[in-house]
Tab-separated table of C-alpha atoms in Angstrom:
chain	number	residue	atom	x	y	z
A	757	MET	CA	0.234	-0.354	-0.186
A	758	PRO	CA	1.643	3.458	-1.124
A	759	GLU	CA	2.697	5.728	1.793
A	760	VAL	CA	-0.106	8.224	2.616
A	761	GLN	CA	1.115	12.286	2.410
A	762	ARG	CA	0.822	13.474	5.974
A	763	ILE	CA	-0.405	17.177	6.403
A	764	ASP	CA	-0.083	19.793	9.300
A	765	VAL	CA	-2.804	19.860	11.683
A	766	ARG	CA	-2.627	23.198	11.845
A	767	GLY	CA	-3.625	23.781	8.282
A	768	PRO	CA	-7.153	22.496	8.624
A	769	ARG	CA	-8.038	24.155	12.029
A	770	PHE	CA	-6.495	27.613	10.183
A	771	ALA	CA	-9.655	26.559	7.655
A	772	ALA	CA	-12.079	26.026	9.925
A	773	SER	CA	-11.137	29.394	11.902
A	774	ILE	CA	-12.125	30.999	8.990
A	775	THR	CA	-15.083	28.738	7.995
A	776	THR	CA	-16.694	29.440	11.624
A	777	VAL	CA	-16.409	32.968	11.123
A	778	LEU	CA	-17.970	33.055	7.274
A	779	LEU	CA	-20.792	30.522	8.928
A	780	LEU	CA	-21.328	32.398	11.893
A	781	ILE	CA	-22.215	35.628	9.867
A	782	ALA	CA	-24.215	33.391	6.964
A	783	THR	CA	-26.279	32.045	10.084
A	784	PHE	CA	-26.895	35.659	11.247
A	785	LEU	CA	-28.412	36.655	8.103
A	786	SER	CA	-30.366	33.688	7.477
A	787	LEU	CA	-32.047	33.970	10.379
A	788	ILE	CA	-32.987	37.953	9.582
A	789	GLY	CA	-33.592	37.005	6.024
A	790	VAL	CA	-36.715	35.269	4.129
A	791	ALA	CA	-35.447	32.273	5.705
A	792	THR	CA	-37.371	32.524	8.667
A	793	GLY	CA	-40.668	34.225	7.542
A	794	ASP	CA	-42.965	33.081	5.311
A	795	LEU	CA	-40.589	31.396	3.021
A	796	ALA	CA	-43.067	29.788	0.741
A	797	ALA	CA	-45.115	32.987	0.061
A	798	ALA	CA	-41.522	34.366	-0.945
A	799	THR	CA	-40.863	34.315	-4.927
A	800	LEU	CA	-37.837	32.222	-5.740
A	801	SER	CA	-35.864	35.236	-6.903
A	802	ALA	CA	-36.270	36.336	-3.372
A	803	ARG	CA	-35.262	33.213	-1.767
A	804	LEU	CA	-32.383	32.958	-4.445
A	805	LEU	CA	-31.130	36.915	-3.668
A	806	ASP	CA	-31.445	36.667	0.113
A	807	PRO	CA	-28.018	37.478	1.874
A	808	GLY	CA	-27.856	34.082	3.943
A	809	PHE	CA	-28.363	32.004	1.039
A	810	LEU	CA	-25.786	34.086	-1.156
A	811	LEU	CA	-23.476	33.372	2.072
A	812	VAL	CA	-24.234	29.501	2.834
A	813	LEU	CA	-23.749	28.849	-1.504
A	814	VAL	CA	-20.593	30.484	-1.455
A	815	ILE	CA	-19.408	28.480	1.548
A	816	ALA	CA	-20.746	25.416	-0.080
A	817	LEU	CA	-19.022	26.293	-3.393
A	818	LEU	CA	-15.506	26.879	-0.886
A	819	PHE	CA	-16.517	23.060	0.382
A	820	VAL	CA	-16.447	22.112	-3.127
A	821	TRP	CA	-13.413	23.249	-3.894
A	822	GLY	CA	-12.100	21.929	-0.911
A	823	VAL	CA	-13.015	18.085	-1.733
A	824	ALA	CA	-12.272	18.635	-5.530
A	825	SER	CA	-8.833	20.196	-5.058
A	826	PRO	CA	-7.578	20.636	-1.415
A	827	ARG	CA	-4.365	21.985	-2.688
A	828	THR	CA	-5.742	24.810	-4.177
A	829	ALA	CA	-8.023	25.348	-1.813
A	830	PRO	CA	-8.164	29.008	-0.535
A	831	TRP	CA	-8.015	28.850	2.781
A	832	GLY	CA	-5.068	25.909	2.350
A	833	VAL	CA	-3.089	28.058	0.547
A	834	LEU	CA	-3.475	31.251	2.554
A	835	PHE	CA	-2.149	29.076	5.441
A	836	ARG	CA	0.877	27.509	3.560
A	837	ARG	CA	2.087	30.484	1.764
A	838	VAL	CA	1.408	33.172	4.618
A	839	VAL	CA	0.518	31.564	8.137
A	840	GLN	CA	2.917	28.810	8.119
A	841	PRO	CA	5.999	30.232	7.190
A	842	ARG	CA	5.524	32.497	10.187
A	843	LEU	CA	4.918	29.277	12.743
A	844	ALA	CA	7.085	27.218	14.453
A	845	PRO	CA	8.311	23.926	12.362
A	846	PRO	CA	4.992	21.652	12.362
A	847	THR	CA	5.569	18.903	15.114
A	848	GLU	CA	2.221	17.270	14.499
A	849	PHE	CA	0.882	15.864	10.808
A	850	GLU	CA	-2.355	13.862	10.328
A	851	ASP	CA	-3.789	11.721	7.190
A	852	PRO	CA	-5.327	14.386	4.824
A	853	ARG	CA	-8.254	12.108	3.889
A	854	PRO	CA	-10.208	12.849	7.230
A	855	PRO	CA	-10.395	15.962	6.588
A	856	ARG	CA	-11.197	15.982	3.191
A	857	PHE	CA	-14.068	14.004	4.250
A	858	ALA	CA	-15.159	16.476	6.662
A	859	GLN	CA	-15.214	18.760	3.865
A	860	GLY	CA	-17.668	16.679	1.956
A	861	VAL	CA	-19.649	16.021	4.916
A	862	GLY	CA	-19.621	20.413	5.449
A	863	LEU	CA	-21.004	20.709	1.507
A	864	LEU	CA	-23.189	17.989	2.236
A	865	VAL	CA	-25.125	19.876	5.230
A	866	THR	CA	-24.940	23.200	3.434
A	867	ALA	CA	-26.368	21.647	0.216
A	868	VAL	CA	-29.165	20.580	1.763
A	869	GLY	CA	-29.984	23.187	3.664
A	870	LEU	CA	-29.648	25.498	0.578
A	871	LEU	CA	-32.202	22.893	-1.981
A	872	LEU	CA	-34.384	23.198	1.016
A	873	HIS	CA	-34.178	27.244	1.084
A	874	VAL	CA	-35.328	26.930	-2.320
A	875	ALA	CA	-38.025	24.778	-2.023
A	876	GLY	CA	-39.374	27.226	0.520
A	877	VAL	CA	-38.864	25.048	3.737
A	878	PRO	CA	-39.007	27.626	6.224
A	879	TRP	CA	-35.687	27.721	8.933
A	880	ALA	CA	-33.904	25.036	6.706
A	881	LEU	CA	-31.257	27.527	5.952
A	882	PRO	CA	-30.321	28.897	9.469
A	883	ILE	CA	-30.910	25.310	10.907
A	884	ALA	CA	-27.724	24.091	8.133
A	885	ALA	CA	-26.006	27.271	8.643
A	886	ALA	CA	-26.074	26.499	12.342
A	887	MET	CA	-25.645	23.098	12.171
A	888	ALA	CA	-22.043	23.409	9.856
A	889	PHE	CA	-20.911	26.446	12.250
A	890	VAL	CA	-20.949	24.393	15.326
A	891	ALA	CA	-18.570	21.776	13.855
A	892	ALA	CA	-16.602	24.271	11.770
A	893	PHE	CA	-16.067	26.245	15.528
A	894	LEU	CA	-15.624	23.027	17.208
A	895	ASN	CA	-12.701	21.970	14.606
A	896	ALA	CA	-11.142	25.588	15.175
A	897	VAL	CA	-11.303	26.142	18.720
A	898	PHE	CA	-11.130	22.353	20.048
A	899	GLY	CA	-9.615	20.244	17.390
A	900	LEU	CA	-12.325	18.236	17.528
A	901	CYS	CA	-13.328	17.505	13.732
A	902	LEU	CA	-16.699	15.931	13.888
A	903	GLY	CA	-16.118	14.838	9.742
A	904	CYS	CA	-12.925	13.364	10.583
A	905	GLN	CA	-14.745	11.383	13.766
A	906	LEU	CA	-17.439	10.086	11.136
A	907	TYR	CA	-14.422	9.016	8.664
A	908	LEU	CA	-12.773	7.242	11.236
A	909	LEU	CA	-15.800	5.366	12.042
A	910	LEU	CA	-17.029	4.601	8.729
A	911	GLN	CA	-13.341	3.230	8.140
A	912	ARG	CA	-13.491	0.840	11.185
A	913	ALA	CA	-16.975	-0.480	9.977
A	914	GLY	CA	-14.772	-0.967	6.749
A	915	LEU	CA	-17.191	1.110	4.933
A	916	ILE	CA	-14.900	3.637	3.380
A	917	GLY	CA	-10.879	4.162	3.226
A	918	ARG	CA	-9.070	1.164	3.274
A	919	ARG	CA	-7.796	0.166	-0.264
A	920	ARG	CA	-8.341	-3.393	-1.230
A	921	PRO	CA	-5.525	-5.553	-2.930
A	922	SER	CA	-5.059	-5.362	-6.827
A	923	ALA	CA	-6.452	-8.371	-8.426
A	924	ALA	CA	-3.650	-10.300	-9.741
């Protein structure tokens, strides 16, 4: 089995810190926008132009970027080019697969909120944004990555992350 590349554990926490701030703002905007009122009566264009919806959409696109190309994702690049050179050399490393999976979980949560918001389900957007905020906050502040824990749980169950030997 090939050696898995290791990443500095501070990188995902830095990204989670920025994501936490964005999700806090998105949660607030979605609470004061059309998402908590009579959403079914709001026009589709009003739902799509809601500031909370737009910010959660941007965050979801950042999650897509983090899943599709983590090396080029904005927060990772910012960490490696600006923050990491100013820090002491890393002493802890981790497998990049759990944080990447966690980005996918964040994408799933925000995408469900976005889709339900567009469909006119009241409170879906602020609840999804708040759920993603809590997960990002726990990672940023305490180093507890819920998506990473889910990855490890699914890996132990043999559902993901294990490479099968190739057939001869």
